[in-house]
Coordinates of C-alpha atoms in Angstrom, one line a residue:
E115 CA -149.1 12.1 -262.5
T116 CA -151.4 9.4 -263.6
A117 CA -155.1 9.6 -263.7
P118 CA -157.4 6.6 -263.5
M119 CA -158.9 5.4 -266.8
T120 CA -162.6 5.5 -266.9
A121 CA -164.4 3.2 -269.4
L122 CA -168.1 3.7 -269.2
V123 CA -169.1 0.1 -269.8
T124 CA -171.9 -1.6 -268.0
N125 CA -170.6 -3.9 -265.2
L126 CA -167.1 -2.7 -265.8
D127 CA -165.4 -0.6 -263.2
A128 CA -162.3 0.6 -265.0
S129 CA -161.3 3.1 -262.3
D130 CA -161.3 0.3 -259.7
Y131 CA -160.1 -2.5 -261.9
L132 CA -157.8 -0.9 -264.4
G133 CA -156.3 1.8 -262.2
R134 CA -154.7 -0.7 -259.9
L135 CA -152.6 -2.5 -262.6
A136 CA -149.1 -1.8 -263.7
I137 CA -150.5 1.2 -265.6
G138 CA -150.4 2.9 -262.2
R139 CA -146.7 2.2 -262.0
V140 CA -145.9 4.7 -264.7
H141 CA -143.4 7.3 -263.3
S142 CA -145.1 10.3 -262.0
G143 CA -145.0 13.3 -264.4
I144 CA -144.6 11.3 -267.6
M145 CA -148.0 10.3 -268.8
R146 CA -151.6 10.1 -267.7
K147 CA -154.4 8.0 -269.0
G148 CA -157.2 9.9 -270.7
D149 CA -160.9 9.5 -270.3
N150 CA -162.5 6.9 -272.4
V151 CA -166.0 6.9 -273.9
A152 CA -167.9 3.8 -274.7
L153 CA -170.3 3.9 -277.6
W154 CA -173.0 1.2 -277.8
G155 CA -174.8 -0.2 -280.8
K156 CA -176.3 -3.4 -282.2
D157 CA -175.6 -5.3 -285.4
A158 CA -178.5 -6.2 -287.7
D159 CA -178.8 -9.5 -285.9
G160 CA -179.1 -7.8 -282.5
T161 CA -175.5 -8.5 -281.4
L162 CA -174.4 -5.9 -278.9
R163 CA -171.2 -4.1 -279.8
V164 CA -169.1 -1.5 -277.9
R165 CA -166.4 0.9 -278.9
V166 CA -164.0 2.3 -276.4
S167 CA -161.4 5.0 -277.1
P168 CA -158.6 5.0 -274.6
A169 CA -156.0 7.7 -275.0
L170 CA -152.6 8.5 -273.3
V171 CA -151.7 12.1 -272.8
R172 CA -148.3 13.5 -271.8
V173 CA -148.8 15.5 -268.6
S174 CA -146.0 18.1 -269.3
D175 CA -147.5 19.5 -272.5
G176 CA -150.9 17.8 -273.0
T177 CA -149.8 16.0 -276.1
Q178 CA -151.7 12.9 -277.0
V179 CA -149.1 10.2 -277.6
W180 CA -151.3 7.2 -278.2
S181 CA -154.9 6.4 -278.9
H182 CA -156.6 3.3 -280.2
P183 CA -160.4 2.8 -280.7
Y184 CA -161.4 -0.7 -279.6
D185 CA -164.4 -2.1 -281.3
A186 CA -165.7 -5.5 -280.2
V187 CA -168.7 -7.7 -279.6
F188 CA -169.8 -7.2 -276.0
A189 CA -170.3 -10.7 -274.7
D190 CA -168.1 -10.8 -271.7
A191 CA -167.4 -7.7 -269.6
F192 CA -164.3 -9.1 -267.8
R193 CA -162.7 -10.4 -271.0
L194 CA -163.3 -7.1 -272.7
Q195 CA -161.8 -5.3 -269.8
S196 CA -158.8 -7.5 -269.7
E197 CA -158.1 -7.0 -273.5
I198 CA -158.4 -3.2 -273.3
S199 CA -156.2 -3.1 -270.2
T200 CA -153.5 -5.2 -271.8
Q201 CA -153.5 -3.0 -274.9
V202 CA -153.1 0.1 -272.8
A203 CA -150.3 -1.4 -270.7
G204 CA -148.5 -2.5 -273.9
A205 CA -148.8 1.0 -275.4
M206 CA -147.2 2.4 -272.3
G207 CA -144.3 -0.1 -272.4
V208 CA -145.3 -1.5 -269.1
T209 CA -144.6 -5.2 -268.4
L210 CA -147.3 -6.7 -266.3
L211 CA -146.1 -8.7 -263.3
Q212 CA -147.6 -12.1 -262.5
P213 CA -150.0 -10.7 -259.7
E214 CA -151.2 -7.9 -262.1
Q215 CA -151.7 -10.4 -264.9
R216 CA -153.8 -12.6 -262.6
S217 CA -155.8 -9.6 -261.6
L218 CA -156.6 -8.8 -265.2
E219 CA -157.7 -12.4 -265.8
A220 CA -159.8 -12.7 -262.6
R221 CA -163.5 -13.2 -262.8
P222 CA -164.8 -12.1 -259.4
T223 CA -168.4 -13.3 -260.2
E224 CA -170.3 -14.8 -263.1
N225 CA -173.4 -12.7 -262.2
G226 CA -173.4 -9.4 -264.0
E227 CA -176.1 -7.9 -261.8
A228 CA -174.2 -8.9 -258.6
Y229 CA -171.1 -7.2 -260.0
D230 CA -173.1 -4.1 -260.7
Y231 CA -174.3 -4.0 -257.1
Y232 CA -170.7 -4.4 -256.0
L233 CA -169.5 -1.5 -258.1
R234 CA -172.3 0.7 -256.8
G235 CA -171.3 -0.2 -253.3
S236 CA -167.7 0.5 -253.9
D237 CA -168.6 4.0 -255.3
Y238 CA -170.5 4.8 -252.1
F239 CA -167.9 3.4 -249.8
R240 CA -165.1 5.5 -251.4
R241 CA -167.2 8.6 -251.8
S242 CA -166.9 10.0 -248.3
Y243 CA -166.7 9.0 -244.6
L244 CA -170.4 9.8 -244.0
E245 CA -172.6 7.3 -242.3
Q246 CA -175.3 7.5 -245.0
D247 CA -172.8 6.5 -247.7
F248 CA -171.5 3.6 -245.6
R249 CA -175.1 2.3 -245.1
I250 CA -175.9 2.5 -248.8
A251 CA -172.7 0.6 -249.5
I252 CA -173.7 -2.1 -247.1
D253 CA -177.0 -2.5 -248.8
M254 CA -175.3 -2.7 -252.2
F255 CA -172.8 -5.3 -251.1
E256 CA -175.5 -7.4 -249.4
S257 CA -177.6 -7.3 -252.6
A258 CA -174.5 -8.5 -254.5
I259 CA -174.0 -11.4 -252.1
K260 CA -177.7 -12.4 -252.3
L261 CA -177.3 -12.8 -256.0
D262 CA -174.0 -14.6 -255.7
P263 CA -173.3 -16.2 -252.3
R264 CA -169.8 -17.0 -253.4
F265 CA -168.8 -13.5 -254.3
A266 CA -165.7 -13.2 -252.2
L267 CA -164.9 -9.6 -253.3
A268 CA -168.3 -8.4 -252.1
Y269 CA -167.8 -10.1 -248.7
A270 CA -164.4 -8.4 -248.4
R271 CA -165.8 -4.9 -249.0
L272 CA -168.8 -5.6 -246.8
G273 CA -166.5 -6.5 -243.9
E274 CA -164.4 -3.4 -244.4
T275 CA -167.6 -1.2 -244.5
H276 CA -168.8 -2.7 -241.2
A277 CA -165.4 -2.1 -239.7
A278 CA -165.6 1.5 -240.9
M279 CA -169.0 1.9 -239.2
F280 CA -167.3 0.9 -235.9
W281 CA -164.2 3.1 -236.5
F282 CA -166.1 6.3 -237.2
Y283 CA -168.4 5.8 -234.2
Y284 CA -171.6 5.4 -236.2
D285 CA -172.1 2.0 -234.5
H286 CA -169.2 1.5 -232.1
T287 CA -170.4 -1.8 -230.8
S288 CA -168.9 -5.2 -230.4
S289 CA -171.6 -6.8 -232.5
R290 CA -170.8 -4.5 -235.4
L291 CA -167.1 -5.4 -235.1
A292 CA -168.0 -9.1 -235.0
T293 CA -169.9 -8.8 -238.2
A294 CA -167.0 -7.1 -239.9
K295 CA -164.7 -10.0 -238.9
E296 CA -167.2 -12.6 -240.1
M297 CA -167.5 -11.0 -243.5
C298 CA -163.7 -10.8 -243.9
D299 CA -163.3 -14.4 -242.9
R300 CA -165.9 -15.5 -245.4
A301 CA -164.1 -13.6 -248.1
L302 CA -160.8 -15.3 -247.4
A303 CA -162.4 -18.7 -247.0
L304 CA -163.8 -18.4 -250.5
D305 CA -160.6 -17.0 -251.9
P306 CA -157.5 -17.2 -249.7
N307 CA -155.4 -15.3 -252.3
L308 CA -157.8 -12.4 -252.6
A309 CA -155.8 -9.2 -252.1
D310 CA -159.0 -7.2 -251.1
G311 CA -159.8 -9.9 -248.5
H312 CA -156.4 -9.4 -246.8
A313 CA -156.7 -5.6 -247.1
S314 CA -160.2 -5.7 -245.5
L315 CA -158.9 -7.9 -242.7
A316 CA -156.1 -5.4 -242.2
F317 CA -158.6 -2.6 -241.8
Y318 CA -160.5 -4.8 -239.3
Y319 CA -157.4 -5.2 -237.2
Y320 CA -156.5 -1.5 -237.5
W321 CA -160.0 0.0 -237.0
G322 CA -161.2 -2.6 -234.6
S323 CA -158.5 -2.7 -232.0
L324 CA -155.5 -0.7 -233.1
D325 CA -153.7 -4.0 -233.8
Y326 CA -151.0 -2.4 -235.9
E327 CA -148.8 -5.5 -236.2
N328 CA -151.5 -7.7 -237.7
A329 CA -152.9 -4.9 -239.8
L330 CA -149.5 -4.3 -241.4
K331 CA -149.0 -8.0 -241.9
E332 CA -152.3 -8.3 -243.8
F333 CA -151.6 -5.2 -245.8
A334 CA -148.2 -6.7 -246.8
L335 CA -149.9 -9.8 -248.0
A336 CA -152.4 -7.7 -250.0
D337 CA -149.7 -5.6 -251.5
K338 CA -147.8 -8.8 -252.6
L339 CA -150.9 -10.1 -254.2
H340 CA -151.9 -6.8 -255.8
P341 CA -149.0 -4.4 -256.1
N342 CA -149.5 -0.7 -256.4
D343 CA -153.1 -0.6 -255.2
S344 CA -153.8 2.9 -254.0
R345 CA -156.2 1.7 -251.3
I346 CA -153.6 -0.7 -249.8
I347 CA -151.0 2.0 -249.9
L348 CA -153.4 4.4 -248.2
G349 CA -154.1 1.8 -245.5
I350 CA -150.5 1.3 -244.7
A351 CA -150.0 5.1 -244.5
S352 CA -153.0 5.4 -242.2
V353 CA -151.6 2.9 -239.8
Q354 CA -148.2 4.7 -239.8
R355 CA -150.0 8.0 -239.1
R356 CA -151.6 6.5 -236.0
Q357 CA -148.3 5.0 -234.9
G358 CA -146.9 8.5 -235.0
K359 CA -144.7 7.9 -238.1
M360 CA -146.0 11.1 -239.7
D361 CA -143.3 11.7 -242.4
I362 CA -143.3 8.2 -243.9
A363 CA -147.1 8.3 -243.7
A364 CA -147.2 11.4 -245.8
E365 CA -144.8 9.9 -248.3
N366 CA -147.0 6.8 -248.7
M367 CA -150.1 9.0 -249.1
E368 CA -148.4 11.0 -251.8
R369 CA -147.5 7.7 -253.5
A370 CA -151.1 6.5 -253.3
L371 CA -152.2 9.8 -254.9
A372 CA -149.7 9.3 -257.7
V373 CA -151.4 6.0 -258.4
D374 CA -155.0 7.4 -258.2
P375 CA -154.9 11.3 -258.4
R376 CA -158.7 11.6 -258.8
S377 CA -159.4 10.0 -255.5
S378 CA -161.3 12.3 -253.2
E379 CA -160.6 9.9 -250.3
I380 CA -156.8 10.1 -250.8
T381 CA -156.8 13.9 -251.2
Y382 CA -158.8 14.3 -248.1
N383 CA -156.5 12.1 -246.1
L384 CA -153.4 13.9 -247.4
T385 CA -155.0 17.3 -246.5
Q386 CA -155.3 16.0 -242.9
K387 CA -151.8 14.7 -243.0
Y388 CA -150.3 18.0 -244.1
G389 CA -152.4 19.7 -241.4
L390 CA -150.9 17.4 -238.7
L391 CA -147.4 18.3 -240.0
R392 CA -148.5 22.0 -240.0
R393 CA -147.8 22.3 -243.7
Y394 CA -150.8 24.5 -243.9
D395 CA -150.3 26.0 -247.4
A396 CA -149.9 22.5 -248.8
A397 CA -153.0 21.4 -246.9
V398 CA -155.1 24.2 -248.4
Q399 CA -153.9 23.3 -251.9
M400 CA -154.8 19.7 -251.3
I401 CA -158.2 20.4 -249.9
D402 CA -159.0 22.7 -252.8
R403 CA -158.2 19.8 -255.1
C404 CA -160.4 17.5 -252.9
I405 CA -163.3 20.0 -253.2
L406 CA -163.0 20.0 -257.0
L407 CA -163.2 16.2 -257.0
A408 CA -166.2 16.1 -254.6
P409 CA -167.8 19.6 -254.4
D410 CA -171.1 18.2 -252.9
L411 CA -169.5 16.9 -249.7
G412 CA -169.8 19.5 -246.9
N413 CA -167.1 18.0 -244.6
R414 CA -164.5 19.0 -247.2
Y415 CA -165.4 22.7 -246.6
I416 CA -165.3 22.2 -242.9
Q417 CA -161.8 20.7 -243.2
K418 CA -160.7 23.7 -245.2
A419 CA -162.1 26.2 -242.7
A420 CA -160.3 24.3 -239.9
I421 CA -157.0 24.4 -241.7
I422 CA -157.3 28.1 -242.3
L423 CA -158.1 28.7 -238.6
A424 CA -155.1 26.6 -237.6
R425 CA -152.8 28.4 -240.1
D426 CA -153.5 32.0 -239.2
A427 CA -157.0 32.2 -237.6
D428 CA -158.3 34.1 -240.6
V429 CA -162.0 34.1 -239.6
Q430 CA -163.0 36.1 -242.6
Q431 CA -161.5 33.5 -245.0
A432 CA -162.9 30.7 -243.0
D433 CA -166.3 32.3 -243.0
E434 CA -166.2 32.7 -246.8
V435 CA -165.4 29.0 -247.1
M436 CA -168.4 28.1 -245.0
R437 CA -170.7 30.4 -246.9
S438 CA -169.7 28.9 -250.2
A439 CA -170.5 25.5 -248.7
A440 CA -174.0 26.7 -247.8
K441 CA -175.0 26.1 -251.5
I442 CA -175.1 22.4 -250.6
A443 CA -178.6 21.4 -249.8
G444 CA -179.1 20.9 -246.0
F445 CA -175.5 21.7 -245.2
E446 CA -176.1 24.6 -242.8
S447 CA -178.3 22.4 -240.6
E448 CA -175.6 19.7 -240.2
W449 CA -174.3 19.8 -236.6
S450 CA -170.7 19.9 -237.8
A451 CA -171.4 23.0 -239.8
I452 CA -173.1 24.6 -236.8
L453 CA -170.1 23.9 -234.6
M454 CA -167.7 25.4 -237.2
R455 CA -170.0 28.5 -237.2
V456 CA -169.7 28.7 -233.4
Q457 CA -166.0 28.4 -233.6
I458 CA -165.6 31.1 -236.2
E459 CA -167.9 33.5 -234.2
R460 CA -166.1 32.7 -231.0
I461 CA -162.7 33.6 -232.4
R462 CA -164.2 36.7 -234.0
G463 CA -165.4 37.7 -230.5
N464 CA -169.0 37.7 -231.6
F465 CA -170.3 35.7 -228.7
P466 CA -174.0 36.5 -229.3
A467 CA -173.8 35.1 -232.8
A468 CA -172.1 32.0 -231.5
L469 CA -174.9 31.6 -228.9
A470 CA -177.6 32.1 -231.5
A471 CA -176.1 29.4 -233.7
L472 CA -176.3 27.0 -230.7
L473 CA -179.8 28.1 -229.5
N474 CA -181.4 28.2 -233.0
V475 CA -180.5 24.7 -234.0
P476 CA -182.7 23.5 -236.9
Q477 CA -185.0 20.5 -236.2
T478 CA -183.2 18.7 -239.0
A479 CA -179.8 18.9 -237.3
Q480 CA -178.7 15.4 -236.5
G481 CA -177.2 14.3 -233.2
Q482 CA -176.5 17.8 -231.7
N483 CA -173.3 16.4 -230.2
N484 CA -169.8 16.6 -231.7
D485 CA -169.5 12.9 -231.6
N486 CA -166.6 11.3 -233.6
Q487 CA -163.5 9.3 -233.1
F488 CA -161.6 12.3 -231.7
L489 CA -164.2 14.1 -229.7
F490 CA -167.5 14.0 -227.8
H491 CA -168.5 17.6 -227.2
P492 CA -172.2 17.9 -226.4
R493 CA -174.3 21.0 -227.2
A494 CA -174.8 21.6 -223.5
L495 CA -171.0 22.0 -223.0
A496 CA -170.7 24.3 -226.0
L497 CA -173.5 26.5 -224.6
A498 CA -171.8 26.5 -221.2
E499 CA -168.6 27.7 -222.8
V500 CA -170.2 30.5 -224.8
Y501 CA -172.3 31.7 -221.8
G502 CA -169.0 31.7 -219.8
L503 CA -167.3 33.9 -222.4
M504 CA -170.3 36.3 -222.2
R505 CA -169.8 36.5 -218.4
K506 CA -173.3 35.0 -217.8
Q507 CA -172.2 32.7 -215.0
A508 CA -175.6 31.4 -213.9
E509 CA -176.5 30.3 -217.4
S510 CA -173.0 28.9 -217.9
R511 CA -173.2 26.8 -214.7
A512 CA -176.7 25.5 -215.6
W513 CA -175.5 24.2 -218.9
Y514 CA -172.3 22.8 -217.4
D515 CA -174.5 20.9 -215.0
S516 CA -176.6 19.6 -217.9
A517 CA -173.5 18.4 -219.6
R518 CA -172.4 16.7 -216.4
A519 CA -175.6 14.7 -216.1
L520 CA -175.2 13.5 -219.7
L521 CA -171.6 12.6 -219.5
E522 CA -171.8 10.9 -216.1
G523 CA -174.4 8.6 -217.6
L524 CA -172.2 7.9 -220.6
V525 CA -169.1 7.2 -218.5
A526 CA -171.1 4.8 -216.4
E527 CA -172.2 3.0 -219.5
H528 CA -168.9 3.2 -221.3
P529 CA -166.1 3.6 -218.7
D530 CA -163.3 2.8 -221.1
D531 CA -164.2 5.5 -223.7
P532 CA -161.5 8.1 -223.3
R533 CA -163.5 10.9 -225.0
Y534 CA -166.3 10.7 -222.4
R535 CA -163.7 10.8 -219.6
S536 CA -161.8 13.8 -220.8
T537 CA -164.9 15.8 -221.7
L538 CA -166.4 15.0 -218.3
G539 CA -163.1 16.4 -216.9
I540 CA -163.7 19.7 -218.7
T541 CA -167.3 19.8 -217.4
Y542 CA -166.2 19.2 -213.8
A543 CA -163.6 22.0 -214.2
G544 CA -166.4 24.3 -215.4
L545 CA -168.3 23.5 -212.2
G546 CA -165.2 24.1 -210.0
R547 CA -164.7 20.5 -209.1
R548 CA -161.0 20.5 -209.4
A549 CA -160.1 17.0 -208.1
D550 CA -162.8 15.3 -210.1
A551 CA -161.8 17.3 -213.3
L552 CA -158.1 16.3 -213.0
R553 CA -159.1 12.6 -212.3
E554 CA -161.3 12.3 -215.3
A555 CA -159.1 14.2 -217.8
S556 CA -156.1 12.1 -216.6
K557 CA -158.1 8.9 -217.1
G558 CA -158.8 10.0 -220.7
V559 CA -155.0 10.3 -221.3
E560 CA -154.4 6.9 -219.6
L561 CA -157.0 5.2 -221.8
M562 CA -155.7 6.8 -225.1
P563 CA -152.0 7.8 -224.7
V564 CA -150.1 9.1 -227.7
S565 CA -147.9 6.0 -227.5
K566 CA -151.0 3.9 -228.3
E567 CA -152.5 6.3 -230.9
A568 CA -150.6 9.4 -231.8
W569 CA -153.5 11.4 -233.4
R570 CA -156.3 10.7 -231.0
G571 CA -154.0 10.7 -228.1
S572 CA -153.1 14.3 -228.8
Y573 CA -156.7 15.3 -228.3
R574 CA -156.7 13.8 -224.8
L575 CA -153.6 15.7 -223.9
R576 CA -155.2 18.9 -225.2
D577 CA -158.2 18.3 -223.0
L578 CA -156.0 17.7 -220.0
A579 CA -154.2 21.0 -220.7
R580 CA -157.6 22.8 -220.7
V581 CA -158.5 21.2 -217.5
R582 CA -155.3 22.2 -215.9
M583 CA -155.7 25.8 -217.1
M584 CA -159.3 25.9 -215.9
T585 CA -158.4 24.7 -212.5
G586 CA -155.5 27.2 -212.1
D587 CA -152.5 25.0 -212.9
I588 CA -151.1 27.4 -215.6
D589 CA -147.6 25.9 -215.6
G590 CA -149.0 22.4 -215.9
A591 CA -151.2 23.5 -218.8
L592 CA -148.3 25.2 -220.6
S593 CA -146.0 22.2 -220.2
L594 CA -148.6 20.1 -222.0
L595 CA -149.1 22.7 -224.7
E596 CA -145.3 23.0 -225.3
S597 CA -145.2 19.2 -225.8
L598 CA -148.1 19.3 -228.2
L599 CA -146.7 22.1 -230.3
S600 CA -143.4 20.3 -230.6
A601 CA -145.1 17.2 -232.2
P602 CA -147.3 16.7 -235.2
N603 CA -151.0 17.1 -234.4
D604 CA -154.0 19.4 -235.1
L605 CA -153.2 22.1 -232.5
S606 CA -151.6 25.3 -233.7
A607 CA -150.1 28.4 -232.0
A608 CA -152.3 30.7 -234.2
F609 CA -155.4 28.9 -232.8
L610 CA -154.3 29.0 -229.2
R611 CA -153.6 32.8 -229.4
S612 CA -157.0 33.4 -231.1
D613 CA -159.6 31.2 -229.4
P614 CA -160.9 32.9 -226.3
L615 CA -161.4 29.5 -224.6
W616 CA -157.6 29.7 -224.0
S617 CA -157.7 33.4 -222.9
P618 CA -156.7 32.7 -219.3
L619 CA -153.2 32.0 -220.7
W620 CA -152.9 35.0 -223.0
D621 CA -151.2 37.4 -220.6
N622 CA -148.7 34.8 -219.4
P623 CA -145.1 35.5 -220.6
R624 CA -144.3 31.8 -221.1
F625 CA -147.5 31.5 -223.2
K626 CA -146.6 34.5 -225.3
K627 CA -143.2 33.1 -226.0
L628 CA -144.7 29.8 -227.0
V629 CA -147.2 31.2 -229.5
G630 CA -145.8 34.6 -230.2
S631 CA -144.8 33.9 -233.8
G632 CA -145.5 31.3 -236.5
T633 CA -147.4 28.1 -236.0

């Protein structure tokens, strides 16, 4: 595999700038680029000098096959970066293509401080999918643009970050999406041949409206302008995943990882991809690698626990994962961590512990709703479900009614949000309102069918299956579950036979045959 080269030079982002060159085209398993350390000093006359020591190491046996200290006057960061990159590429016997040579010679800005803000923003944007990191990235890119209003690359990344805010439901508004488009357009107006500009516009089409055709068209343009960019490859794979082309999506994600094997973002996406394909052992190996790369991000541990529960419902191992994550400051008070605790205790059959986790929510817990692109599952509904498992029907009904009031308001305000529709269907089913439940859950599927979006669409089918089960249509529920288990998605047989929310099906012979062995 190849690892991105890191040169610790002020205003010089080697992992972003070097790692996307022909260097990344080295055949996997032959060589990797070693870390590089920059040493700073000044001549007697005050001239700033820098020494960088790039090294190439053979992956198979760890042998260093090339190293060459580079000592130069530091007067121009971009020229220095270009010279070092050219040396490394030459040492590896790689011939730079025209787009790659142009990338080396590019000067995205003449303002070193603006470039520094851009690099900081890029680091935060790629670090995680957390709202706080996106917001910091936006601040950094805006600061870069204030210093250089013609900084096309900063506009491109700013547009992509605004689109991400929309996609991950941190600000799912038309105004946020319009801002994303405006920034992408400004980037391309300043530089029509900017690969990152076309890539950001591709993410806008994909994240903003599931416009796969235009997204892939822009990604193709970006790839032509900047071949072997791991971010572009990942974008193409992500679109293919939503189209339901799961196998080719996995292949492209693996290719992106070969280009940038230290990317926490790519390893996280590949973990999810293996999970959808039910390649659970591979998913666990990948998420372990992801955690090594970013041990301070709690959502990585939640992902690992979810994969373990999908694989074999091993609540003890999932519990150990979550307890190891508790070392992260503030992690246990995050709502996503609380919901995973509820899920573990629910599968364990310890309903009082699940209830306590929901009732004793820290004041610092944000949101108190499982609100993301796949689900909207409010705390009130989670309480109704746990009280129902405890056979406390009065309390369960009261919380179902509380959830109903919340969800009816959200549906009135956002009638085309499929998550609100299908969750309201579950709530109506809990209240015994069969016709209303089936209407809303079916509307959720209509708004987000798997033909439109394979991954999120599977969640709407799962919700409809629950509603059918809760309203007594066992055969209808089983037909949907059979369809879901025959296609790539997050649902597993091990989870279905372990989570008591599905217990009304457990004694059914057809269900036993469906989930009796394997996943």
